[in-house]
mmCIF file of C-alpha atoms and ligand atoms in Angstrom:
data_model
loop_
_atom_site.group_PDB
_atom_site.id
_atom_site.type_symbol
_atom_site.label_atom_id
_atom_site.label_comp_id
_atom_site.label_asym_id
_atom_site.label_seq_id
_atom_site.Cartn_x
_atom_site.Cartn_y
_atom_site.Cartn_z
ATOM 1 C CA MET Z 1 -33.517 60.533 -60.627
ATOM 2 C CA ASN Z 2 -31.475 59.021 -63.489
ATOM 3 C CA ASP Z 3 -30.524 55.323 -63.657
ATOM 4 C CA PHE Z 4 -26.979 55.932 -62.445
ATOM 5 C CA LEU Z 5 -28.214 57.765 -59.353
ATOM 6 C CA LYS Z 6 -30.959 55.188 -58.727
ATOM 7 C CA LEU Z 7 -28.225 52.592 -58.486
ATOM 8 C CA HIS Z 8 -25.821 54.592 -56.348
ATOM 9 C CA THR Z 9 -27.841 56.831 -54.016
ATOM 10 C CA ALA Z 10 -28.138 55.559 -50.453
ATOM 11 C CA ASN Z 11 -31.594 54.026 -50.009
ATOM 12 C CA ALA Z 12 -32.584 56.272 -47.133
ATOM 13 C CA VAL Z 13 -31.583 59.386 -49.048
ATOM 14 C CA ALA Z 14 -33.348 58.326 -52.244
ATOM 15 C CA GLN Z 15 -36.609 58.182 -50.281
ATOM 16 C CA ILE Z 16 -36.594 61.619 -48.681
ATOM 17 C CA GLU Z 17 -37.229 65.117 -49.820
ATOM 18 C CA GLY Z 18 -34.768 67.582 -48.337
ATOM 19 C CA TYR Z 19 -35.774 70.294 -45.893
ATOM 20 C CA THR Z 20 -37.217 73.431 -47.512
ATOM 21 C CA PRO Z 21 -35.928 76.593 -45.853
ATOM 22 C CA GLY Z 22 -37.915 79.845 -45.918
ATOM 23 C CA GLU Z 23 -37.507 82.018 -48.984
ATOM 24 C CA GLN Z 24 -34.525 84.426 -49.046
ATOM 25 C CA PRO Z 25 -35.334 86.960 -51.777
ATOM 26 C CA SER Z 26 -32.267 88.390 -53.489
ATOM 27 C CA ASP Z 27 -33.533 91.968 -53.685
ATOM 28 C CA GLY Z 28 -33.870 94.014 -50.520
ATOM 29 C CA ASN Z 29 -37.282 95.588 -51.040
ATOM 30 C CA TRP Z 30 -39.222 93.218 -48.844
ATOM 31 C CA VAL Z 31 -40.729 93.471 -45.409
ATOM 32 C CA LYS Z 32 -39.196 90.168 -44.524
ATOM 33 C CA LEU Z 33 -41.150 88.425 -41.778
ATOM 34 C CA ASN Z 34 -40.744 84.811 -42.899
ATOM 35 C CA THR Z 35 -37.644 83.310 -41.251
ATOM 36 C CA ASN Z 36 -37.664 84.740 -37.716
ATOM 37 C CA GLU Z 37 -34.445 86.658 -38.139
ATOM 38 C CA PHE Z 38 -33.524 89.411 -35.688
ATOM 39 C CA PRO Z 39 -34.858 92.677 -37.137
ATOM 40 C CA TYR Z 40 -31.876 94.758 -35.894
ATOM 41 C CA PRO Z 41 -28.185 94.669 -36.796
ATOM 42 C CA PRO Z 42 -25.938 92.663 -34.490
ATOM 43 C CA SER Z 43 -23.907 94.435 -31.807
ATOM 44 C CA PRO Z 44 -21.338 96.822 -33.358
ATOM 45 C CA LYS Z 45 -18.733 94.752 -31.487
ATOM 46 C CA VAL Z 46 -19.441 91.905 -33.893
ATOM 47 C CA ARG Z 47 -18.508 93.922 -36.961
ATOM 48 C CA GLU Z 48 -15.362 95.187 -35.244
ATOM 49 C CA ALA Z 49 -14.358 91.661 -34.264
ATOM 50 C CA ILE Z 50 -14.835 90.352 -37.810
ATOM 51 C CA LEU Z 51 -12.784 93.201 -39.306
ATOM 52 C CA ASP Z 52 -10.155 92.641 -36.662
ATOM 53 C CA GLU Z 53 -9.950 88.956 -37.488
ATOM 54 C CA LEU Z 54 -9.670 89.794 -41.196
ATOM 55 C CA GLY Z 55 -6.881 92.301 -40.542
ATOM 56 C CA GLY Z 56 -5.608 94.602 -43.297
ATOM 57 C CA ASP Z 57 -4.906 91.861 -45.818
ATOM 58 C CA GLY Z 58 -7.000 88.896 -44.725
ATOM 59 C CA ALA Z 59 -3.809 86.875 -44.210
ATOM 60 C CA LYS Z 60 -5.214 84.989 -41.220
ATOM 61 C CA LEU Z 61 -7.712 83.321 -43.531
ATOM 62 C CA ARG Z 62 -4.816 81.197 -44.838
ATOM 63 C CA LEU Z 63 -4.803 79.392 -41.524
ATOM 64 C CA TYR Z 64 -7.361 76.864 -40.333
ATOM 65 C CA PRO Z 65 -9.559 78.046 -37.495
ATOM 66 C CA ASP Z 66 -9.393 76.558 -34.003
ATOM 67 C CA PRO Z 67 -10.995 73.129 -34.615
ATOM 68 C CA ILE Z 68 -12.842 73.065 -31.296
ATOM 69 C CA SER Z 69 -13.739 76.776 -31.057
ATOM 70 C CA LYS Z 70 -12.263 76.643 -27.544
ATOM 71 C CA ASN Z 71 -12.637 80.313 -26.620
ATOM 72 C CA LEU Z 72 -16.160 80.441 -27.961
ATOM 73 C CA ARG Z 73 -17.129 77.345 -25.971
ATOM 74 C CA SER Z 74 -15.860 79.013 -22.775
ATOM 75 C CA LYS Z 75 -17.669 82.220 -23.598
ATOM 76 C CA ILE Z 76 -20.973 80.443 -24.306
ATOM 77 C CA GLY Z 77 -20.515 78.285 -21.201
ATOM 78 C CA LYS Z 78 -19.980 81.367 -19.052
ATOM 79 C CA PHE Z 79 -23.093 83.001 -20.486
ATOM 80 C CA PHE Z 80 -25.189 80.019 -19.384
ATOM 81 C CA GLY Z 81 -23.385 79.497 -16.060
ATOM 82 C CA LEU Z 82 -21.680 76.327 -17.336
ATOM 83 C CA SER Z 83 -18.095 75.315 -18.078
ATOM 84 C CA ALA Z 84 -16.484 74.945 -21.524
ATOM 85 C CA GLU Z 85 -16.703 71.144 -21.094
ATOM 86 C CA ASN Z 86 -20.489 71.441 -21.196
ATOM 87 C CA VAL Z 87 -20.450 73.138 -24.604
ATOM 88 C CA ILE Z 88 -20.042 72.192 -28.244
ATOM 89 C CA ALA Z 89 -20.137 74.932 -30.887
ATOM 90 C CA GLY Z 90 -21.893 74.281 -34.182
ATOM 91 C CA ASN Z 91 -22.323 75.704 -37.651
ATOM 92 C CA GLY Z 92 -25.745 76.998 -36.665
ATOM 93 C CA SER Z 93 -27.916 74.916 -34.361
ATOM 94 C CA ASP Z 94 -28.961 72.787 -37.350
ATOM 95 C CA ASP Z 95 -25.421 71.403 -37.119
ATOM 96 C CA ILE Z 96 -26.030 70.404 -33.488
ATOM 97 C CA LEU Z 97 -29.328 68.689 -34.352
ATOM 98 C CA ASN Z 98 -27.558 66.823 -37.132
ATOM 99 C CA LEU Z 99 -24.698 65.762 -34.828
ATOM 100 C CA ALA Z 100 -27.157 64.490 -32.224
ATOM 101 C CA VAL Z 101 -28.973 62.363 -34.781
ATOM 102 C CA ARG Z 102 -25.762 61.039 -36.290
ATOM 103 C CA ALA Z 103 -24.335 60.186 -32.890
ATOM 104 C CA PHE Z 104 -27.363 58.771 -31.095
ATOM 105 C CA SER Z 105 -29.890 57.508 -33.643
ATOM 106 C CA ASP Z 106 -30.495 53.797 -33.922
ATOM 107 C CA PRO Z 107 -32.184 52.177 -36.953
ATOM 108 C CA ASP Z 108 -34.100 49.920 -34.522
ATOM 109 C CA LYS Z 109 -35.525 52.752 -32.452
ATOM 110 C CA PRO Z 110 -37.646 55.658 -33.606
ATOM 111 C CA ILE Z 111 -36.902 59.331 -33.151
ATOM 112 C CA LEU Z 112 -39.750 61.295 -31.632
ATOM 113 C CA SER Z 113 -41.081 64.831 -31.778
ATOM 114 C CA LEU Z 114 -44.414 66.559 -31.367
ATOM 115 C CA ASP Z 115 -46.636 67.762 -34.200
ATOM 116 C CA PRO Z 116 -46.297 70.528 -35.197
ATOM 117 C CA SER Z 117 -42.556 71.022 -34.733
ATOM 118 C CA TYR Z 118 -39.474 71.983 -36.708
ATOM 119 C CA SER Z 119 -39.684 70.140 -40.025
ATOM 120 C CA LEU Z 120 -35.942 69.479 -40.234
ATOM 121 C CA TYR Z 121 -36.147 66.707 -37.586
ATOM 122 C CA PRO Z 122 -37.811 64.069 -39.808
ATOM 123 C CA VAL Z 123 -35.336 64.765 -42.597
ATOM 124 C CA LEU Z 124 -32.364 64.205 -40.278
ATOM 125 C CA ALA Z 125 -33.902 61.066 -38.809
ATOM 126 C CA LYS Z 126 -34.698 59.497 -42.159
ATOM 127 C CA ILE Z 127 -31.221 60.178 -43.569
ATOM 128 C CA GLN Z 128 -29.908 58.042 -40.701
ATOM 129 C CA ASN Z 129 -32.426 55.291 -41.457
ATOM 130 C CA SER Z 130 -34.423 55.918 -38.310
ATOM 131 C CA GLU Z 131 -38.172 55.780 -38.102
ATOM 132 C CA PHE Z 132 -39.649 59.153 -37.181
ATOM 133 C CA ILE Z 133 -42.744 59.497 -35.001
ATOM 134 C CA GLU Z 134 -44.739 62.667 -34.411
ATOM 135 C CA LEU Z 135 -47.199 62.809 -31.526
ATOM 136 C CA PRO Z 136 -49.924 65.420 -31.847
ATOM 137 C CA PHE Z 137 -50.304 68.047 -29.144
ATOM 138 C CA GLY Z 138 -53.595 67.975 -27.261
ATOM 139 C CA ASP Z 139 -56.146 70.799 -27.663
ATOM 140 C CA SER Z 140 -54.624 74.002 -26.270
ATOM 141 C CA MET Z 141 -51.149 72.677 -27.066
ATOM 142 C CA ASP Z 142 -51.052 70.228 -24.134
ATOM 143 C CA ILE Z 143 -48.017 67.959 -24.088
ATOM 144 C CA PRO Z 144 -48.927 64.230 -24.404
ATOM 145 C CA PHE Z 145 -46.653 63.217 -21.497
ATOM 146 C CA GLU Z 146 -47.821 59.625 -21.169
ATOM 147 C CA LYS Z 147 -47.404 58.923 -24.857
ATOM 148 C CA ILE Z 148 -43.918 60.401 -24.794
ATOM 149 C CA SER Z 149 -42.805 58.297 -21.847
ATOM 150 C CA SER Z 150 -44.306 55.090 -23.198
ATOM 151 C CA SER Z 151 -42.768 55.539 -26.657
ATOM 152 C CA ARG Z 152 -39.965 53.249 -27.841
ATOM 153 C CA ALA Z 153 -37.988 56.223 -29.146
ATOM 154 C CA ASN Z 154 -34.447 56.832 -27.977
ATOM 155 C CA ILE Z 155 -34.284 60.536 -28.949
ATOM 156 C CA PHE Z 156 -37.001 63.095 -28.311
ATOM 157 C CA PHE Z 157 -36.774 66.492 -30.003
ATOM 158 C CA PHE Z 158 -38.648 68.968 -27.846
ATOM 159 C CA THR Z 159 -38.859 72.452 -29.371
ATOM 160 C CA ASN Z 160 -39.218 75.014 -26.615
ATOM 161 C CA PRO Z 161 -40.635 77.492 -27.398
ATOM 162 C CA ASN Z 162 -42.413 75.458 -30.014
ATOM 163 C CA ALA Z 163 -42.078 76.244 -33.706
ATOM 164 C CA PRO Z 164 -44.213 77.136 -35.556
ATOM 165 C CA THR Z 165 -46.761 77.933 -32.812
ATOM 166 C CA GLY Z 166 -44.435 80.001 -30.590
ATOM 167 C CA VAL Z 167 -45.893 78.445 -27.435
ATOM 168 C CA GLY Z 168 -43.439 78.224 -24.523
ATOM 169 C CA PHE Z 169 -43.369 75.458 -21.917
ATOM 170 C CA SER Z 170 -42.349 75.642 -18.276
ATOM 171 C CA LYS Z 171 -39.470 74.217 -16.302
ATOM 172 C CA SER Z 172 -41.766 71.659 -14.678
ATOM 173 C CA ASP Z 173 -42.971 70.466 -18.114
ATOM 174 C CA VAL Z 174 -39.375 70.000 -19.282
ATOM 175 C CA GLU Z 175 -38.339 68.267 -16.046
ATOM 176 C CA ARG Z 176 -41.322 65.930 -16.275
ATOM 177 C CA ILE Z 177 -40.191 64.875 -19.756
ATOM 178 C CA LEU Z 178 -36.581 64.490 -18.612
ATOM 179 C CA ASN Z 179 -37.657 62.302 -15.690
ATOM 180 C CA GLU Z 180 -40.181 60.154 -17.544
ATOM 181 C CA PHE Z 181 -38.722 59.664 -21.033
ATOM 182 C CA GLY Z 182 -36.177 56.855 -21.145
ATOM 183 C CA GLY Z 183 -33.974 58.266 -23.934
ATOM 184 C CA LEU Z 184 -32.091 61.390 -24.812
ATOM 185 C CA VAL Z 185 -34.064 64.647 -24.745
ATOM 186 C CA LEU Z 186 -32.872 67.367 -27.082
ATOM 187 C CA VAL Z 187 -34.504 70.648 -26.118
ATOM 188 C CA ASP Z 188 -34.294 72.881 -29.157
ATOM 189 C CA GLU Z 189 -34.122 76.420 -27.788
ATOM 190 C CA ALA Z 190 -33.682 78.425 -30.988
ATOM 191 C CA TYR Z 191 -36.280 80.888 -29.651
ATOM 192 C CA ALA Z 192 -35.397 80.847 -25.941
ATOM 193 C CA PRO Z 193 -34.062 84.460 -25.942
ATOM 194 C CA PHE Z 194 -37.711 85.542 -26.185
ATOM 195 C CA ALA Z 195 -39.038 83.116 -23.553
ATOM 196 C CA GLU Z 196 -39.147 83.038 -19.770
ATOM 197 C CA PHE Z 197 -37.250 79.807 -19.253
ATOM 198 C CA SER Z 198 -34.169 78.028 -20.591
ATOM 199 C CA ALA Z 199 -33.327 74.392 -19.866
ATOM 200 C CA SER Z 200 -29.642 75.377 -19.753
ATOM 201 C CA GLU Z 201 -30.093 75.551 -15.970
ATOM 202 C CA LEU Z 202 -30.917 71.818 -15.956
ATOM 203 C CA VAL Z 203 -27.809 70.607 -17.783
ATOM 204 C CA ASP Z 204 -25.915 69.746 -14.585
ATOM 205 C CA LYS Z 205 -28.906 67.863 -13.191
ATOM 206 C CA TYR Z 206 -29.924 65.606 -16.116
ATOM 207 C CA PRO Z 207 -27.468 63.281 -17.893
ATOM 208 C CA ASN Z 208 -30.014 62.699 -20.709
ATOM 209 C CA LEU Z 209 -30.339 66.370 -21.736
ATOM 210 C CA ILE Z 210 -28.927 68.299 -24.692
ATOM 211 C CA VAL Z 211 -29.953 71.934 -25.080
ATOM 212 C CA ALA Z 212 -29.456 73.340 -28.579
ATOM 213 C CA GLY Z 213 -29.250 77.091 -29.163
ATOM 214 C CA THR Z 214 -28.337 79.558 -31.871
ATOM 215 C CA THR Z 215 -27.261 83.153 -32.474
ATOM 216 C CA SER Z 216 -29.567 83.197 -35.527
ATOM 217 C CA LYS Z 217 -32.697 84.464 -33.777
ATOM 218 C CA GLY Z 218 -31.714 86.340 -30.624
ATOM 219 C CA TRP Z 219 -28.288 87.694 -31.605
ATOM 220 C CA GLY Z 220 -28.848 88.885 -35.175
ATOM 221 C CA LEU Z 221 -26.337 86.468 -36.679
ATOM 222 C CA ALA Z 222 -28.295 84.040 -38.867
ATOM 223 C CA GLY Z 223 -25.827 84.844 -41.636
ATOM 224 C CA MET Z 224 -22.808 83.754 -39.569
ATOM 225 C CA ARG Z 225 -24.092 80.262 -38.630
ATOM 226 C CA ILE Z 226 -23.219 79.957 -34.951
ATOM 227 C CA GLY Z 227 -25.028 77.471 -32.725
ATOM 228 C CA TRP Z 228 -24.278 75.412 -29.629
ATOM 229 C CA GLY Z 229 -25.191 72.318 -27.720
ATOM 230 C CA LEU Z 230 -25.116 72.263 -23.914
ATOM 231 C CA ALA Z 231 -24.887 68.912 -22.151
ATOM 232 C CA ASN Z 232 -22.824 66.932 -19.688
ATOM 233 C CA PRO Z 233 -19.190 66.444 -20.804
ATOM 234 C CA ASP Z 234 -19.719 62.780 -21.734
ATOM 235 C CA ILE Z 235 -22.406 63.712 -24.253
ATOM 236 C CA ILE Z 236 -20.265 66.568 -25.595
ATOM 237 C CA ASN Z 237 -17.442 64.096 -26.095
ATOM 238 C CA ILE Z 238 -19.680 61.830 -28.198
ATOM 239 C CA LEU Z 239 -20.972 64.743 -30.284
ATOM 240 C CA ASP Z 240 -17.377 65.841 -30.911
ATOM 241 C CA ARG Z 241 -16.621 62.473 -32.502
ATOM 242 C CA VAL Z 242 -19.040 63.085 -35.375
ATOM 243 C CA ARG Z 243 -18.393 66.804 -35.818
ATOM 244 C CA ASP Z 244 -16.668 68.241 -38.905
ATOM 245 C CA SER Z 245 -13.077 68.972 -37.897
ATOM 246 C CA TYR Z 246 -13.417 72.703 -38.522
ATOM 247 C CA ASN Z 247 -17.138 73.301 -38.208
ATOM 248 C CA LEU Z 248 -16.909 77.017 -37.388
ATOM 249 C CA ASP Z 249 -14.777 79.297 -39.523
ATOM 250 C CA ARG Z 250 -12.547 82.037 -38.112
ATOM 251 C CA LEU Z 251 -15.002 84.851 -38.726
ATOM 252 C CA ALA Z 252 -17.865 82.958 -37.082
ATOM 253 C CA GLN Z 253 -15.776 82.238 -34.002
ATOM 254 C CA ALA Z 254 -14.743 85.901 -33.738
ATOM 255 C CA ALA Z 255 -18.328 87.078 -34.280
ATOM 256 C CA GLY Z 256 -19.689 84.683 -31.677
ATOM 257 C CA MET Z 257 -17.147 85.809 -29.061
ATOM 258 C CA ALA Z 258 -18.094 89.444 -29.671
ATOM 259 C CA ALA Z 259 -21.840 88.756 -29.581
ATOM 260 C CA PHE Z 260 -21.536 87.162 -26.153
ATOM 261 C CA SER Z 261 -19.574 90.218 -24.972
ATOM 262 C CA ASP Z 262 -22.491 92.593 -25.387
ATOM 263 C CA ASN Z 263 -25.305 91.245 -23.241
ATOM 264 C CA GLU Z 264 -26.668 94.701 -22.532
ATOM 265 C CA TYR Z 265 -27.180 95.418 -26.251
ATOM 266 C CA TYR Z 266 -29.035 92.157 -26.812
ATOM 267 C CA GLY Z 267 -31.001 92.356 -23.562
ATOM 268 C CA ASN Z 268 -32.404 95.734 -24.676
ATOM 269 C CA LEU Z 269 -33.305 94.651 -28.182
ATOM 270 C CA CYS Z 270 -34.872 91.341 -27.139
ATOM 271 C CA GLY Z 271 -36.984 93.404 -24.717
ATOM 272 C CA ILE Z 272 -38.119 95.637 -27.592
ATOM 273 C CA ILE Z 273 -38.938 92.603 -29.758
ATOM 274 C CA LYS Z 274 -41.040 91.057 -26.976
ATOM 275 C CA ASP Z 275 -42.858 94.339 -26.492
ATOM 276 C CA THR Z 276 -43.507 94.618 -30.259
ATOM 277 C CA ARG Z 277 -44.747 91.010 -30.238
ATOM 278 C CA ASP Z 278 -47.187 91.673 -27.394
ATOM 279 C CA LYS Z 279 -48.550 94.769 -29.141
ATOM 280 C CA THR Z 280 -48.961 92.862 -32.412
ATOM 281 C CA GLU Z 281 -50.887 90.154 -30.553
ATOM 282 C CA LEU Z 282 -53.226 92.823 -29.179
ATOM 283 C CA PHE Z 283 -53.780 93.996 -32.737
ATOM 284 C CA PHE Z 284 -54.752 90.484 -33.850
ATOM 285 C CA GLU Z 285 -57.090 90.321 -30.903
ATOM 286 C CA SER Z 286 -58.683 93.605 -31.985
ATOM 287 C CA VAL Z 287 -59.517 92.187 -35.432
ATOM 288 C CA GLY Z 288 -60.734 88.892 -33.959
ATOM 289 C CA TRP Z 289 -57.987 86.677 -35.425
ATOM 290 C CA LYS Z 290 -56.955 83.645 -33.394
ATOM 291 C CA TYR Z 291 -53.292 83.234 -32.481
ATOM 292 C CA PHE Z 292 -51.186 81.289 -30.046
ATOM 293 C CA LYS Z 293 -49.771 83.418 -27.223
ATOM 294 C CA SER Z 294 -46.141 83.531 -28.282
ATOM 295 C CA SER Z 295 -42.969 83.142 -26.208
ATOM 296 C CA SER Z 296 -40.921 83.567 -29.392
ATOM 297 C CA ASN Z 297 -40.117 86.228 -31.965
ATOM 298 C CA PHE Z 298 -42.981 85.163 -34.212
ATOM 299 C CA ILE Z 299 -46.722 84.718 -34.028
ATOM 300 C CA LEU Z 300 -48.790 81.954 -35.603
ATOM 301 C CA VAL Z 301 -52.079 83.548 -36.525
ATOM 302 C CA THR Z 302 -55.188 82.293 -38.338
ATOM 303 C CA PRO Z 303 -56.377 84.878 -40.880
ATOM 304 C CA LYS Z 304 -60.088 85.498 -41.133
ATOM 305 C CA ASN Z 305 -61.464 87.105 -44.275
ATOM 306 C CA LYS Z 306 -64.111 89.816 -44.368
ATOM 307 C CA ASN Z 307 -66.850 87.154 -44.384
ATOM 308 C CA GLY Z 308 -65.464 85.786 -41.115
ATOM 309 C CA LYS Z 309 -64.146 82.655 -42.843
ATOM 310 C CA SER Z 310 -60.825 80.983 -42.071
ATOM 311 C CA GLY Z 311 -59.147 77.838 -43.343
ATOM 312 C CA ARG Z 312 -56.467 76.714 -45.735
ATOM 313 C CA ASP Z 313 -57.792 78.689 -48.721
ATOM 314 C CA VAL Z 314 -58.117 81.851 -46.681
ATOM 315 C CA ALA Z 315 -54.573 81.498 -45.308
ATOM 316 C CA ASP Z 316 -53.338 80.898 -48.843
ATOM 317 C CA GLU Z 317 -55.131 83.970 -50.113
ATOM 318 C CA PHE Z 318 -53.810 86.151 -47.276
ATOM 319 C CA PHE Z 319 -50.256 84.869 -47.799
ATOM 320 C CA LYS Z 320 -50.453 85.691 -51.523
ATOM 321 C CA TYR Z 321 -51.942 89.115 -50.845
ATOM 322 C CA LEU Z 322 -49.076 89.993 -48.503
ATOM 323 C CA LYS Z 323 -46.584 88.722 -51.038
ATOM 324 C CA SER Z 324 -48.127 90.886 -53.748
ATOM 325 C CA ILE Z 325 -47.380 93.953 -51.626
ATOM 326 C CA LYS Z 326 -43.878 92.704 -50.762
ATOM 327 C CA ILE Z 327 -44.533 91.475 -47.250
ATOM 328 C CA LEU Z 328 -43.142 87.991 -46.850
ATOM 329 C CA VAL Z 329 -44.467 85.674 -44.116
ATOM 330 C CA ARG Z 330 -44.325 81.889 -43.756
ATOM 331 C CA TYR Z 331 -47.151 79.619 -44.773
ATOM 332 C CA PHE Z 332 -47.162 75.823 -44.357
ATOM 333 C CA PRO Z 333 -49.754 74.524 -46.863
ATOM 334 C CA ASN Z 334 -48.559 70.928 -46.477
ATOM 335 C CA CYS Z 335 -48.685 70.770 -42.705
ATOM 336 C CA PRO Z 336 -52.294 69.828 -41.765
ATOM 337 C CA ALA Z 337 -51.884 70.964 -38.143
ATOM 338 C CA VAL Z 338 -51.254 74.599 -39.134
ATOM 339 C CA CYS Z 339 -52.264 75.007 -42.792
ATOM 340 C CA ASP Z 340 -55.049 77.455 -41.843
ATOM 341 C CA SER Z 341 -52.482 79.858 -40.361
ATOM 342 C CA VAL Z 342 -49.449 81.937 -41.268
ATOM 343 C CA ARG Z 343 -46.350 82.451 -39.165
ATOM 344 C CA ILE Z 344 -45.298 86.063 -38.904
ATOM 345 C CA SER Z 345 -41.873 87.027 -37.561
ATOM 346 C CA VAL Z 346 -41.810 89.980 -35.194
ATOM 347 C CA GLY Z 347 -39.995 92.768 -36.994
ATOM 348 C CA THR Z 348 -39.370 96.370 -36.000
ATOM 349 C CA PRO Z 349 -42.358 98.408 -34.720
ATOM 350 C CA GLU Z 350 -42.402 100.153 -38.131
ATOM 351 C CA GLN Z 351 -42.576 96.847 -39.994
ATOM 352 C CA MET Z 352 -45.412 95.665 -37.768
ATOM 353 C CA ILE Z 353 -47.385 98.821 -38.507
ATOM 354 C CA LEU Z 354 -47.006 98.065 -42.233
ATOM 355 C CA LEU Z 355 -48.253 94.557 -41.554
ATOM 356 C CA GLN Z 356 -51.221 95.790 -39.520
ATOM 357 C CA ASN Z 357 -52.196 98.239 -42.269
ATOM 358 C CA ALA Z 358 -51.993 95.403 -44.780
ATOM 359 C CA VAL Z 359 -54.290 93.257 -42.614
ATOM 360 C CA LYS Z 360 -56.815 96.103 -42.379
ATOM 361 C CA ASP Z 361 -56.680 96.675 -46.151
ATOM 362 C CA TRP Z 362 -57.101 92.968 -46.883
ATOM 363 C CA ILE Z 363 -60.094 92.631 -44.583
ATOM 364 C CA SER Z 364 -61.841 95.546 -46.277
ATOM 365 C CA LEU Z 365 -61.020 94.532 -49.868
HETATM 366 N N1 PMP W 1 -34.537 75.031 -34.427
HETATM 367 C C1 PMP W 1 -35.658 75.663 -34.790
HETATM 368 C C2 PMP W 1 -36.925 75.361 -34.064
HETATM 369 C C3 PMP W 1 -35.626 76.590 -35.858
HETATM 370 O O1 PMP W 1 -36.758 77.205 -36.241
HETATM 371 C C4 PMP W 1 -34.410 76.844 -36.516
HETATM 372 C C5 PMP W 1 -34.345 77.815 -37.656
HETATM 373 N N2 PMP W 1 -34.967 77.452 -38.809
HETATM 374 C C6 PMP W 1 -33.283 76.152 -36.091
HETATM 375 C C7 PMP W 1 -33.367 75.261 -35.038
HETATM 376 C C8 PMP W 1 -31.958 76.291 -36.771
HETATM 377 O O2 PMP W 1 -31.381 77.529 -36.646
HETATM 378 P P1 PMP W 1 -29.903 77.807 -37.098
HETATM 379 O O3 PMP W 1 -29.377 76.616 -37.831
HETATM 380 O O4 PMP W 1 -29.956 79.030 -37.907
HETATM 381 O O5 PMP W 1 -29.136 77.994 -35.829
#
């Protein structure tokens, strides 16, 4: 950082490193299993809606979009059995996480999550000058309930299903946290379309709950940036105060409306993804690689080389091997809790066959 910036950058920002997103290669020749995107195109209704919004000459783009994404909020609310007043729409769910931290963080109280979890949370907390605390899961991914409830934190980010392990937690686990933790609980449900349970059904019951969701994983729209927060209207009102005035553009609003109009399409494809996931897990079992049973569209697996060894170096070697044959997965070398593993997004059945063949080749090299 140069002298000028040293003098003028906010202290909190000078001390952090930004979040590092997964690699997005610019050429298309990859089996891309690194950022948990939906492996199928979005509903054809989405494309139609975007073209419709554009019109023949794109003239509508001259006009600002609806600042509050009113129709989209109603549509999302309806999908989850809630009213529009329970919904805020965001520029991806990262936007919602950011709004929650901006609105509710307190420099005198820490923000809490479990380890491992989504690595954006500490970045958001530190930008707002909040201390960030990570509590480790117990063996077998047990939730440390007592430590959560006795913490001084005023916001708890609970990723369900967890990232990067993919492990899903039950309604009773989430309700226990909501009842025992004294602050705001943000349940990050980016991967809920592949799980058995969504805390959206608890929004009316718990005034300390925000559920964050996204079309990036379960609706094939990571490129459109559409997310939401579900909460009681008083919380939504607070989040709205810190939101960018026009946080969703016209095309995103149109795309989101269309996506939530084709539940049959997405229901089918999420079913196929779950089936592909379960079959891929059986494959890992057959080669004796450990993995967490996933409730998501990815699997965290610990590679074992032909000598039966696993660990950070082995994971690194496997990651590089896959990369050399143009299969991209995610590897977290700097995260001690999972640095012996790689996270593999569930792609199409064809992509998973390519992956399985690569595993077999690597083991026998
Ligand atoms: N939460 C979790 C746990 C995630 O893995 C991601 C994607 N990286 C997000 C939220 C954000 O997703 P998006 O901003 O694309 O909606």
